[in-house]
Amino acid sequence: MPGIVIIGGGITGAAAADALAREGHAVTVIDRSGIAAMASGRTLGGVRQSGRDPAELPLARAAVELWAGLSETLGVDVEYRRAGNLRLARTPAEVDVIRALVESQRAQGLDLHFLPDNTAARAVAPAMSPDVLAASYCPTDGHANPVKATRAFADSAVRHGATIREGVAAIAIRVARDKVTGVDTTAGFLPADRVIVAAGVHTPALLAPLGMDMPVSTRVVSVVQSVPLPPCLDQVFGVANADCAGRQEVDGRLRFTDGLSEGAVDPAHSTAESSAPSATSVRDLVALVAHILPIVRNAPIARTWNGLIDLTPDALPVIDAPEAVAGLVVAAGFSGHGFCLGPVSGLLCADLALGRAPRHDLAAFRLARFRGKPIAPAALSLHG
Ligand SMILES: Cc1cc2nc3c(=O)[nH]c(=O)nc-3n(C[C@H](O)[C@H](O)[C@H](O)COP(=O)(O)OP(=O)(O)OC[C@H]3O[C@@H](n4cnc5c(N)ncnc54)[C@H](O)[C@@H]3O)c2cc1C
């Protein structure tokens, strides 16, 4: 009896598997590497509503509600902390950007505050440098442990009856009479009457043979992680021009990232993810972040790595069941902010796979929105 195959064991696929398995459906997750091998294991781990596109904000708010109970729901401490998010201004022009962001998001009902000067910013986060001129502050944003959270979803899915096959890659999605019939994989054919593609930057390559064009520009982001340090920062911070972001993990490690690479890489051939950032780019990133958080300047570095971002032209994801192929669900293109959304994306995938009305309006996330449009250069996206 064919069931549901999910391609990709990141937070999107793992959360979808958990949602479907809890409802008693036969689910198999395949991942060509392993659970949390790509963006979901390499992310900053920010869980934020602030800085979201209006279309995405309802999903982020629902996700934040779910994050609050996730450790209990999944039976594992995912280190979720609702400790706030600061978006910082370092120039007078950025102060205007932040002020406008606060006004527009407050108009959408988000509890977002404008901290108008350095004193106000340091009253919230004393470790910030005097170079911070102003900030937005969302007290209900936070962060979580990416690998623990993604694995917790996968383990919970297994406890509810799902099968997870790591080291198995999807080669092609099989379709007959406009309906999915299964997935050709490196371990043979898996029959399925529904297929959820949650393969991050590799999603477009799986959709192209079905005649579906998903424009994704794959960008590289570098991450630096320090050794454990005494507590110094509760909040996640980002900056107005999105060139860096960071937080302190629960065990004291500082984890910070740069902005998206200017140029795109080909995910099929890029070695960016498997190689470490260069010594120069690590040095530049440390210097950049030290202007915001001076403690970073002398923090011993424990690890560095690169991650890939699946950036769409409007920096919004595709969460859709395209009409052309019955049984197909696509959830990818999260553009650097899909970790927070994971718990909701999983539920939405389940809704779409089961053919019921999705619990949130997904009009802004249809794949067809790109059809026939010139592909503009992807906008700079706020990650973190
Ligand atoms: C450095 C960095 C910082 C970030 N910061 C934040 C943040 O602070 N907050 C936030 O919300 N988001 C952030 N993001 C984005 C977030 O991490 C991603 O949007 C999210 O993790 C995407 O999850 P996913 O499950 O959709 O994709 P992924 O985690 O990329 O998972 C896709 C999976 O599919 C598998 N796969 C691919 N092709 C195949 C195939 N053919 N067959 C089988 N399996 C396949 C891969 O191995 C992978 O495990 C950041 C990302 C990066 C890289």
Short mmCIF file of C-alpha atoms and ligand atoms in Angstrom, two decimals:
data_model
loop_
_atom_site.label_atom_id
_atom_site.label_comp_id
_atom_site.label_asym_id
_atom_site.label_seq_id
_atom_site.Cartn_x
_atom_site.Cartn_y
_atom_site.Cartn_z
CA MET A 1 0.00 0.00 0.00
CA PRO A 2 1.71 3.24 -1.11
CA GLY A 3 2.23 5.82 1.59
CA ILE A 4 3.87 9.20 1.88
CA VAL A 5 7.53 9.74 1.03
CA ILE A 6 9.24 12.87 2.31
CA ILE A 7 12.42 13.90 0.52
CA GLY A 8 14.64 15.72 3.01
CA GLY A 9 15.31 15.31 6.72
CA GLY A 10 15.78 18.96 7.63
CA ILE A 11 13.41 20.62 10.07
CA THR A 12 10.72 20.96 7.38
CA GLY A 13 10.70 17.29 6.39
CA ALA A 14 11.19 16.02 9.95
CA ALA A 15 8.33 18.16 11.29
CA ALA A 16 6.09 17.04 8.42
CA ALA A 17 6.91 13.41 9.18
CA ASP A 18 6.07 13.91 12.84
CA ALA A 19 2.76 15.61 12.03
CA LEU A 20 1.72 12.86 9.60
CA ALA A 21 2.92 9.97 11.75
CA ARG A 22 0.99 11.34 14.74
CA GLU A 23 -2.13 11.13 12.59
CA GLY A 24 -1.38 7.49 11.85
CA HIS A 25 -0.15 7.80 8.26
CA ALA A 26 2.58 5.60 6.77
CA VAL A 27 5.53 7.96 6.23
CA THR A 28 9.06 7.38 5.02
CA VAL A 29 11.66 10.16 5.16
CA ILE A 30 14.69 9.79 2.94
CA ASP A 31 17.73 11.99 3.29
CA ARG A 32 20.74 11.71 1.04
CA SER A 33 23.01 12.52 3.99
CA GLY A 34 21.32 12.48 7.38
CA ILE A 35 18.91 14.31 9.66
CA ALA A 36 19.86 18.00 9.97
CA ALA A 37 22.76 17.57 7.52
CA MET A 38 22.18 20.81 5.64
CA ALA A 39 20.71 24.20 6.59
CA SER A 40 18.78 22.86 9.58
CA GLY A 41 21.99 21.69 11.22
CA ARG A 42 24.04 24.72 10.21
CA THR A 43 21.64 27.53 11.00
CA LEU A 44 21.96 30.28 13.56
CA GLY A 45 18.78 28.94 15.17
CA GLY A 46 16.91 32.21 15.57
CA VAL A 47 13.16 31.90 16.19
CA ARG A 48 11.79 35.26 15.20
CA GLN A 49 8.67 37.03 14.03
CA SER A 50 10.31 40.46 13.72
CA GLY A 51 11.59 41.44 10.29
CA ARG A 52 9.16 39.07 8.57
CA ASP A 53 7.28 39.80 5.38
CA PRO A 54 3.60 40.47 6.21
CA ALA A 55 2.63 37.27 4.37
CA GLU A 56 4.95 35.21 6.54
CA LEU A 57 4.22 36.89 9.86
CA PRO A 58 1.11 34.79 10.72
CA LEU A 59 3.15 31.61 10.20
CA ALA A 60 6.01 32.92 12.34
CA ARG A 61 3.62 33.92 15.13
CA ALA A 62 1.99 30.51 15.08
CA ALA A 63 5.43 28.88 15.08
CA VAL A 64 6.52 30.88 18.12
CA GLU A 65 3.46 29.60 19.97
CA LEU A 66 4.38 26.04 19.05
CA TRP A 67 8.04 26.49 20.02
CA ALA A 68 6.94 27.30 23.56
CA GLY A 69 5.62 23.77 24.03
CA LEU A 70 7.95 21.91 21.69
CA SER A 71 10.28 20.36 24.27
CA GLU A 72 7.25 18.89 25.99
CA THR A 73 5.53 17.81 22.77
CA LEU A 74 8.66 16.10 21.44
CA GLY A 75 9.95 14.81 24.77
CA VAL A 76 13.42 16.38 24.31
CA ASP A 77 14.82 19.68 25.55
CA VAL A 78 15.30 21.63 22.32
CA GLU A 79 16.83 24.54 24.27
CA TYR A 80 14.15 26.99 23.19
CA ARG A 81 14.56 30.35 24.89
CA ARG A 82 12.06 33.16 24.35
CA ALA A 83 14.67 35.80 25.12
CA GLY A 84 14.06 38.43 22.45
CA ASN A 85 15.53 39.64 19.19
CA LEU A 86 17.37 42.90 18.58
CA ARG A 87 17.84 44.37 15.12
CA LEU A 88 20.55 46.97 15.37
CA ALA A 89 21.37 50.23 13.64
CA ARG A 90 25.02 51.26 13.28
CA THR A 91 24.57 54.37 11.11
CA PRO A 92 22.03 57.23 11.13
CA ALA A 93 20.54 55.86 7.90
CA GLU A 94 20.04 52.47 9.57
CA VAL A 95 18.27 54.17 12.48
CA ASP A 96 15.62 55.29 9.98
CA VAL A 97 15.38 51.75 8.58
CA ILE A 98 14.84 50.30 12.04
CA ARG A 99 12.32 52.97 13.03
CA ALA A 100 10.30 52.27 9.86
CA LEU A 101 10.48 48.51 10.51
CA VAL A 102 9.11 48.99 14.01
CA GLU A 103 6.26 51.21 12.81
CA SER A 104 5.20 48.84 10.03
CA GLN A 105 5.36 45.72 12.18
CA ARG A 106 3.56 47.32 15.11
CA ALA A 107 0.82 48.19 12.61
CA GLN A 108 0.58 44.45 11.91
CA GLY A 109 0.09 43.81 15.63
CA LEU A 110 3.58 42.63 16.54
CA ASP A 111 4.89 43.58 19.99
CA LEU A 112 8.00 45.33 18.65
CA HIS A 113 9.74 48.20 20.44
CA PHE A 114 12.01 50.94 19.16
CA LEU A 115 15.07 51.45 21.35
CA PRO A 116 16.04 54.96 20.22
CA ASP A 117 19.62 55.21 21.43
CA ASN A 118 22.62 53.33 22.78
CA THR A 119 21.49 53.67 26.39
CA ALA A 120 18.15 52.06 25.59
CA ALA A 121 19.79 49.26 23.60
CA ARG A 122 22.31 48.54 26.35
CA ALA A 123 19.60 48.57 29.00
CA VAL A 124 18.24 45.48 27.21
CA ALA A 125 21.59 43.97 26.18
CA PRO A 126 24.45 45.40 28.28
CA ALA A 127 27.15 43.62 26.24
CA MET A 128 26.41 45.73 23.14
CA SER A 129 29.06 48.23 22.07
CA PRO A 130 28.74 52.04 22.10
CA ASP A 131 28.64 51.81 18.26
CA VAL A 132 25.04 50.60 18.38
CA LEU A 133 22.88 53.67 17.70
CA ALA A 134 19.38 52.20 18.04
CA ALA A 135 17.54 48.89 17.79
CA SER A 136 14.23 47.17 17.36
CA TYR A 137 13.40 44.78 20.17
CA CYS A 138 10.90 41.96 19.97
CA PRO A 139 10.66 40.33 23.42
CA THR A 140 8.70 37.31 22.16
CA ASP A 141 11.36 36.23 19.66
CA GLY A 142 14.05 33.78 20.71
CA HIS A 143 16.28 30.89 19.68
CA ALA A 144 16.66 27.13 19.93
CA ASN A 145 19.15 24.34 19.34
CA PRO A 146 18.86 23.48 15.62
CA VAL A 147 20.24 19.93 15.64
CA LYS A 148 18.40 18.94 18.81
CA ALA A 149 15.12 20.34 17.49
CA THR A 150 15.39 18.70 14.07
CA ARG A 151 16.43 15.35 15.53
CA ALA A 152 13.66 15.61 18.12
CA PHE A 153 11.08 15.91 15.34
CA ALA A 154 12.63 12.96 13.50
CA ASP A 155 12.82 10.79 16.63
CA SER A 156 9.26 11.64 17.55
CA ALA A 157 8.13 10.74 14.02
CA VAL A 158 9.82 7.35 14.39
CA ARG A 159 8.17 6.77 17.78
CA HIS A 160 4.85 7.42 16.04
CA GLY A 161 5.60 4.89 13.32
CA ALA A 162 7.56 6.76 10.62
CA THR A 163 10.56 5.25 8.88
CA ILE A 164 13.70 7.32 8.38
CA ARG A 165 16.29 6.26 5.83
CA GLU A 166 19.50 8.25 6.03
CA GLY A 167 22.03 8.00 3.20
CA VAL A 168 19.26 7.44 0.63
CA ALA A 169 18.97 10.07 -2.12
CA ALA A 170 15.95 10.77 -4.30
CA ILE A 171 16.93 10.57 -7.95
CA ALA A 172 13.56 11.27 -9.57
CA ILE A 173 9.92 11.66 -8.65
CA ARG A 174 7.81 9.29 -10.76
CA VAL A 175 4.53 10.54 -12.15
CA ALA A 176 1.88 8.69 -14.16
CA ARG A 177 -1.26 10.33 -15.51
CA ASP A 178 -0.43 13.55 -13.66
CA LYS A 179 -0.25 11.77 -10.30
CA VAL A 180 2.80 10.82 -8.24
CA THR A 181 3.47 7.10 -8.04
CA GLY A 182 6.71 7.07 -6.09
CA VAL A 183 10.35 8.06 -5.92
CA ASP A 184 13.36 6.51 -7.62
CA THR A 185 16.13 6.52 -5.05
CA THR A 186 19.70 5.33 -4.68
CA ALA A 187 18.21 2.40 -2.74
CA GLY A 188 15.59 1.50 -5.36
CA PHE A 189 12.01 2.53 -6.10
CA LEU A 190 9.77 3.66 -3.23
CA PRO A 191 6.08 3.60 -4.16
CA ALA A 192 4.10 6.55 -2.83
CA ASP A 193 0.81 8.22 -3.57
CA ARG A 194 2.04 11.45 -1.97
CA VAL A 195 5.53 12.93 -2.10
CA ILE A 196 6.65 15.92 -0.06
CA VAL A 197 9.75 17.63 -1.45
CA ALA A 198 11.56 19.37 1.42
CA ALA A 199 15.04 19.12 -0.03
CA GLY A 200 16.20 22.70 0.55
CA VAL A 201 18.55 23.97 -2.16
CA HIS A 202 18.18 20.67 -4.06
CA THR A 203 14.43 21.05 -4.50
CA PRO A 204 14.48 22.79 -7.93
CA ALA A 205 16.53 19.95 -9.44
CA LEU A 206 13.90 17.43 -8.32
CA LEU A 207 11.03 19.53 -9.70
CA ALA A 208 12.59 20.44 -13.07
CA PRO A 209 11.97 17.03 -14.72
CA LEU A 210 8.28 17.45 -13.82
CA GLY A 211 8.22 20.68 -15.86
CA MET A 212 8.18 22.83 -12.74
CA ASP A 213 10.52 25.78 -12.59
CA MET A 214 11.37 26.90 -9.05
CA PRO A 215 13.75 29.85 -9.16
CA VAL A 216 16.19 29.51 -6.28
CA SER A 217 19.50 31.26 -5.94
CA THR A 218 21.78 29.22 -3.68
CA ARG A 219 23.85 31.49 -1.46
CA VAL A 220 26.61 30.72 1.03
CA VAL A 221 26.67 31.92 4.64
CA SER A 222 29.60 31.39 7.03
CA VAL A 223 29.18 30.58 10.69
CA VAL A 224 31.65 30.98 13.57
CA GLN A 225 31.18 29.33 16.97
CA SER A 226 33.25 30.19 20.04
CA VAL A 227 34.13 28.05 23.01
CA PRO A 228 31.66 28.27 25.94
CA LEU A 229 31.81 31.70 27.58
CA PRO A 230 30.11 33.12 30.68
CA PRO A 231 26.56 34.34 29.99
CA CYS A 232 26.68 37.71 28.21
CA LEU A 233 23.79 37.86 25.71
CA ASP A 234 20.21 36.64 25.99
CA GLN A 235 18.83 37.91 22.71
CA VAL A 236 19.49 37.04 19.09
CA PHE A 237 20.86 40.07 17.25
CA GLY A 238 20.71 41.01 13.61
CA VAL A 239 21.53 44.26 11.86
CA ALA A 240 19.59 46.60 9.61
CA ASN A 241 21.55 45.72 6.47
CA ALA A 242 21.60 41.96 7.28
CA ASP A 243 25.39 41.62 7.03
CA CYS A 244 25.68 39.66 10.29
CA ALA A 245 23.66 38.05 13.09
CA GLY A 246 24.43 36.13 16.26
CA ARG A 247 23.39 34.73 19.62
CA GLN A 248 24.78 32.99 22.67
CA GLU A 249 23.82 29.33 22.88
CA VAL A 250 22.53 27.76 26.07
CA ASP A 251 25.96 26.23 26.82
CA GLY A 252 27.64 29.64 26.48
CA ARG A 253 29.02 29.37 22.96
CA LEU A 254 28.64 32.45 20.78
CA ARG A 255 27.41 31.56 17.31
CA PHE A 256 27.44 34.25 14.65
CA THR A 257 27.07 34.47 10.88
CA ASP A 258 27.83 36.84 8.05
CA GLY A 259 25.36 37.96 5.36
CA LEU A 260 24.48 36.06 2.20
CA SER A 261 27.24 35.67 -0.39
CA GLU A 262 26.80 38.06 -3.32
CA GLY A 263 27.11 35.38 -5.95
CA ALA A 264 25.09 32.20 -6.29
CA VAL A 265 26.61 28.72 -6.29
CA ASP A 266 25.41 25.63 -8.13
CA PRO A 267 24.21 23.27 -5.38
CA ALA A 268 24.92 20.23 -7.55
CA HIS A 269 28.61 21.04 -7.84
CA SER A 270 29.46 23.45 -5.05
CA THR A 271 31.90 22.40 -2.37
CA ALA A 272 31.04 25.48 -0.28
CA GLU A 273 29.05 23.52 2.28
CA SER A 274 31.68 20.85 2.84
CA SER A 275 34.56 23.33 3.05
CA ALA A 276 35.24 25.70 5.94
CA PRO A 277 35.18 29.47 5.51
CA SER A 278 38.59 30.96 4.71
CA ALA A 279 40.74 32.37 7.49
CA THR A 280 40.28 35.83 5.96
CA SER A 281 36.51 35.64 5.95
CA VAL A 282 36.50 34.38 9.56
CA ARG A 283 38.77 37.27 10.58
CA ASP A 284 36.52 39.78 8.75
CA LEU A 285 33.41 38.35 10.37
CA VAL A 286 34.93 38.46 13.86
CA ALA A 287 35.93 42.10 13.28
CA LEU A 288 32.44 42.96 11.99
CA VAL A 289 30.65 41.37 14.93
CA ALA A 290 33.14 42.77 17.46
CA HIS A 291 31.91 46.27 16.53
CA ILE A 292 28.55 45.20 17.93
CA LEU A 293 29.58 42.76 20.61
CA PRO A 294 33.13 43.57 21.78
CA ILE A 295 33.53 40.29 23.71
CA VAL A 296 33.75 38.52 20.34
CA ARG A 297 37.12 40.15 19.59
CA ASN A 298 39.03 37.87 21.98
CA ALA A 299 36.68 34.90 22.13
CA PRO A 300 38.51 31.66 21.28
CA ILE A 301 36.94 30.06 18.21
CA ALA A 302 35.96 26.40 18.46
CA ARG A 303 34.41 25.72 15.02
CA THR A 304 33.57 27.35 11.72
CA TRP A 305 31.38 26.11 8.88
CA ASN A 306 29.42 27.20 5.83
CA GLY A 307 25.72 26.77 5.15
CA LEU A 308 23.61 27.15 2.02
CA ILE A 309 20.54 29.34 1.71
CA ASP A 310 17.71 28.61 -0.75
CA LEU A 311 16.85 32.18 -1.72
CA THR A 312 13.76 32.80 -3.86
CA PRO A 313 13.23 36.04 -5.81
CA ASP A 314 10.82 37.40 -3.17
CA ALA A 315 12.61 35.75 -0.22
CA LEU A 316 9.43 33.83 0.61
CA PRO A 317 9.15 30.04 0.60
CA VAL A 318 7.13 27.77 -1.62
CA ILE A 319 4.60 25.82 0.47
CA ASP A 320 2.25 24.39 -2.08
CA ALA A 321 0.56 21.39 -3.61
CA PRO A 322 0.92 22.32 -7.31
CA GLU A 323 -2.23 21.41 -9.22
CA ALA A 324 -0.34 19.95 -12.21
CA VAL A 325 0.74 16.84 -10.28
CA ALA A 326 -1.69 15.27 -7.81
CA GLY A 327 -0.05 14.06 -4.61
CA LEU A 328 2.95 16.39 -4.84
CA VAL A 329 3.75 18.85 -2.04
CA VAL A 330 6.65 21.32 -2.16
CA ALA A 331 8.06 23.04 0.94
CA ALA A 332 11.36 24.79 0.25
CA GLY A 333 12.92 28.12 -0.62
CA PHE A 334 12.79 29.34 2.98
CA SER A 335 15.36 32.02 2.06
CA GLY A 336 17.31 32.00 5.32
CA HIS A 337 14.43 32.00 7.77
CA GLY A 338 12.83 28.56 7.69
CA PHE A 339 14.15 27.20 10.97
CA CYS A 340 11.69 29.20 13.06
CA LEU A 341 8.85 28.20 10.75
CA GLY A 342 9.66 24.47 10.93
CA PRO A 343 6.93 23.42 13.38
CA VAL A 344 4.29 25.21 11.29
CA SER A 345 5.75 24.20 7.91
CA GLY A 346 5.48 20.57 9.02
CA LEU A 347 1.79 20.96 9.88
CA LEU A 348 1.13 22.77 6.60
CA CYS A 349 2.84 19.98 4.64
CA ALA A 350 0.58 17.51 6.44
CA ASP A 351 -2.52 19.55 5.57
CA LEU A 352 -1.53 19.72 1.90
CA ALA A 353 -0.50 16.06 1.67
CA LEU A 354 -3.81 14.98 3.21
CA GLY A 355 -5.80 17.20 0.83
CA ARG A 356 -7.43 19.34 3.49
CA ALA A 357 -7.61 23.11 3.71
CA PRO A 358 -4.30 24.44 5.05
CA ARG A 359 -4.52 26.03 8.48
CA HIS A 360 -2.91 29.25 7.16
CA ASP A 361 -3.40 31.22 3.97
CA LEU A 362 -0.77 29.96 1.55
CA ALA A 363 -1.61 32.23 -1.40
CA ALA A 364 1.73 34.07 -1.11
CA PHE A 365 3.66 30.79 -1.16
CA ARG A 366 2.38 29.21 -4.38
CA LEU A 367 4.97 27.94 -6.84
CA ALA A 368 2.96 29.44 -9.72
CA ARG A 369 3.67 32.98 -8.51
CA PHE A 370 6.99 32.88 -10.35
CA ARG A 371 5.55 31.61 -13.64
CA GLY A 372 6.09 33.90 -16.61
CA LYS A 373 7.81 36.55 -14.54
CA PRO A 374 11.33 37.77 -15.23
CA ILE A 375 13.58 36.54 -12.46
CA ALA A 376 14.79 39.66 -10.72
CA PRO A 377 17.98 39.42 -8.72
CA ALA A 378 17.05 38.03 -5.32
CA ALA A 379 16.57 40.67 -2.65
CA LEU A 380 18.90 40.84 0.30
CA SER A 381 17.26 38.69 2.92
CA LEU A 382 17.29 39.06 6.68
CA HIS A 383 18.45 35.79 8.15
CA GLY A 384 19.05 35.21 11.82
C1 LIG B 1 24.02 29.93 8.39
C2 LIG B 1 22.52 29.93 8.41
C3 LIG B 1 21.84 30.72 9.35
C4 LIG B 1 20.46 30.68 9.40
N1 LIG B 1 19.80 31.36 10.38
C5 LIG B 1 18.47 31.17 10.55
C6 LIG B 1 17.81 31.69 11.70
O1 LIG B 1 18.41 32.30 12.57
N2 LIG B 1 16.46 31.50 11.81
C7 LIG B 1 15.74 30.82 10.86
O2 LIG B 1 14.53 30.67 11.02
N3 LIG B 1 16.37 30.27 9.78
C8 LIG B 1 17.69 30.43 9.62
N4 LIG B 1 18.32 29.87 8.55
C9 LIG B 1 17.54 29.16 7.55
C10 LIG B 1 17.09 27.81 8.05
O3 LIG B 1 18.16 27.13 8.64
C11 LIG B 1 16.52 27.02 6.88
O4 LIG B 1 15.53 27.80 6.21
C12 LIG B 1 15.88 25.73 7.34
O5 LIG B 1 16.73 25.00 8.16
C13 LIG B 1 15.50 24.92 6.10
O6 LIG B 1 15.09 23.64 6.51
P1 LIG B 1 14.66 22.59 5.41
O7 LIG B 1 14.28 21.38 6.13
O8 LIG B 1 13.64 23.22 4.53
O9 LIG B 1 15.95 22.38 4.51
P2 LIG B 1 17.35 21.70 4.89
O10 LIG B 1 17.66 21.82 6.32
O11 LIG B 1 18.35 22.23 3.91
O12 LIG B 1 17.09 20.18 4.61
C14 LIG B 1 17.02 19.63 3.31
C15 LIG B 1 17.45 18.18 3.43
O13 LIG B 1 17.19 17.56 2.19
C16 LIG B 1 18.21 16.61 1.96
N5 LIG B 1 18.24 16.36 0.52
C17 LIG B 1 18.57 17.22 -0.47
N6 LIG B 1 18.47 16.63 -1.66
C18 LIG B 1 18.04 15.37 -1.43
C19 LIG B 1 17.75 14.27 -2.29
N7 LIG B 1 17.86 14.34 -3.64
N8 LIG B 1 17.35 13.11 -1.71
C20 LIG B 1 17.24 13.00 -0.37
N9 LIG B 1 17.51 14.02 0.48
C21 LIG B 1 17.90 15.19 -0.05
C22 LIG B 1 19.46 17.26 2.50
O14 LIG B 1 20.47 16.32 2.83
C23 LIG B 1 18.93 18.00 3.73
O15 LIG B 1 19.10 17.27 4.94
C24 LIG B 1 19.73 29.90 8.45
C25 LIG B 1 20.40 29.11 7.50
C26 LIG B 1 21.79 29.12 7.48
C27 LIG B 1 22.50 28.25 6.48
#
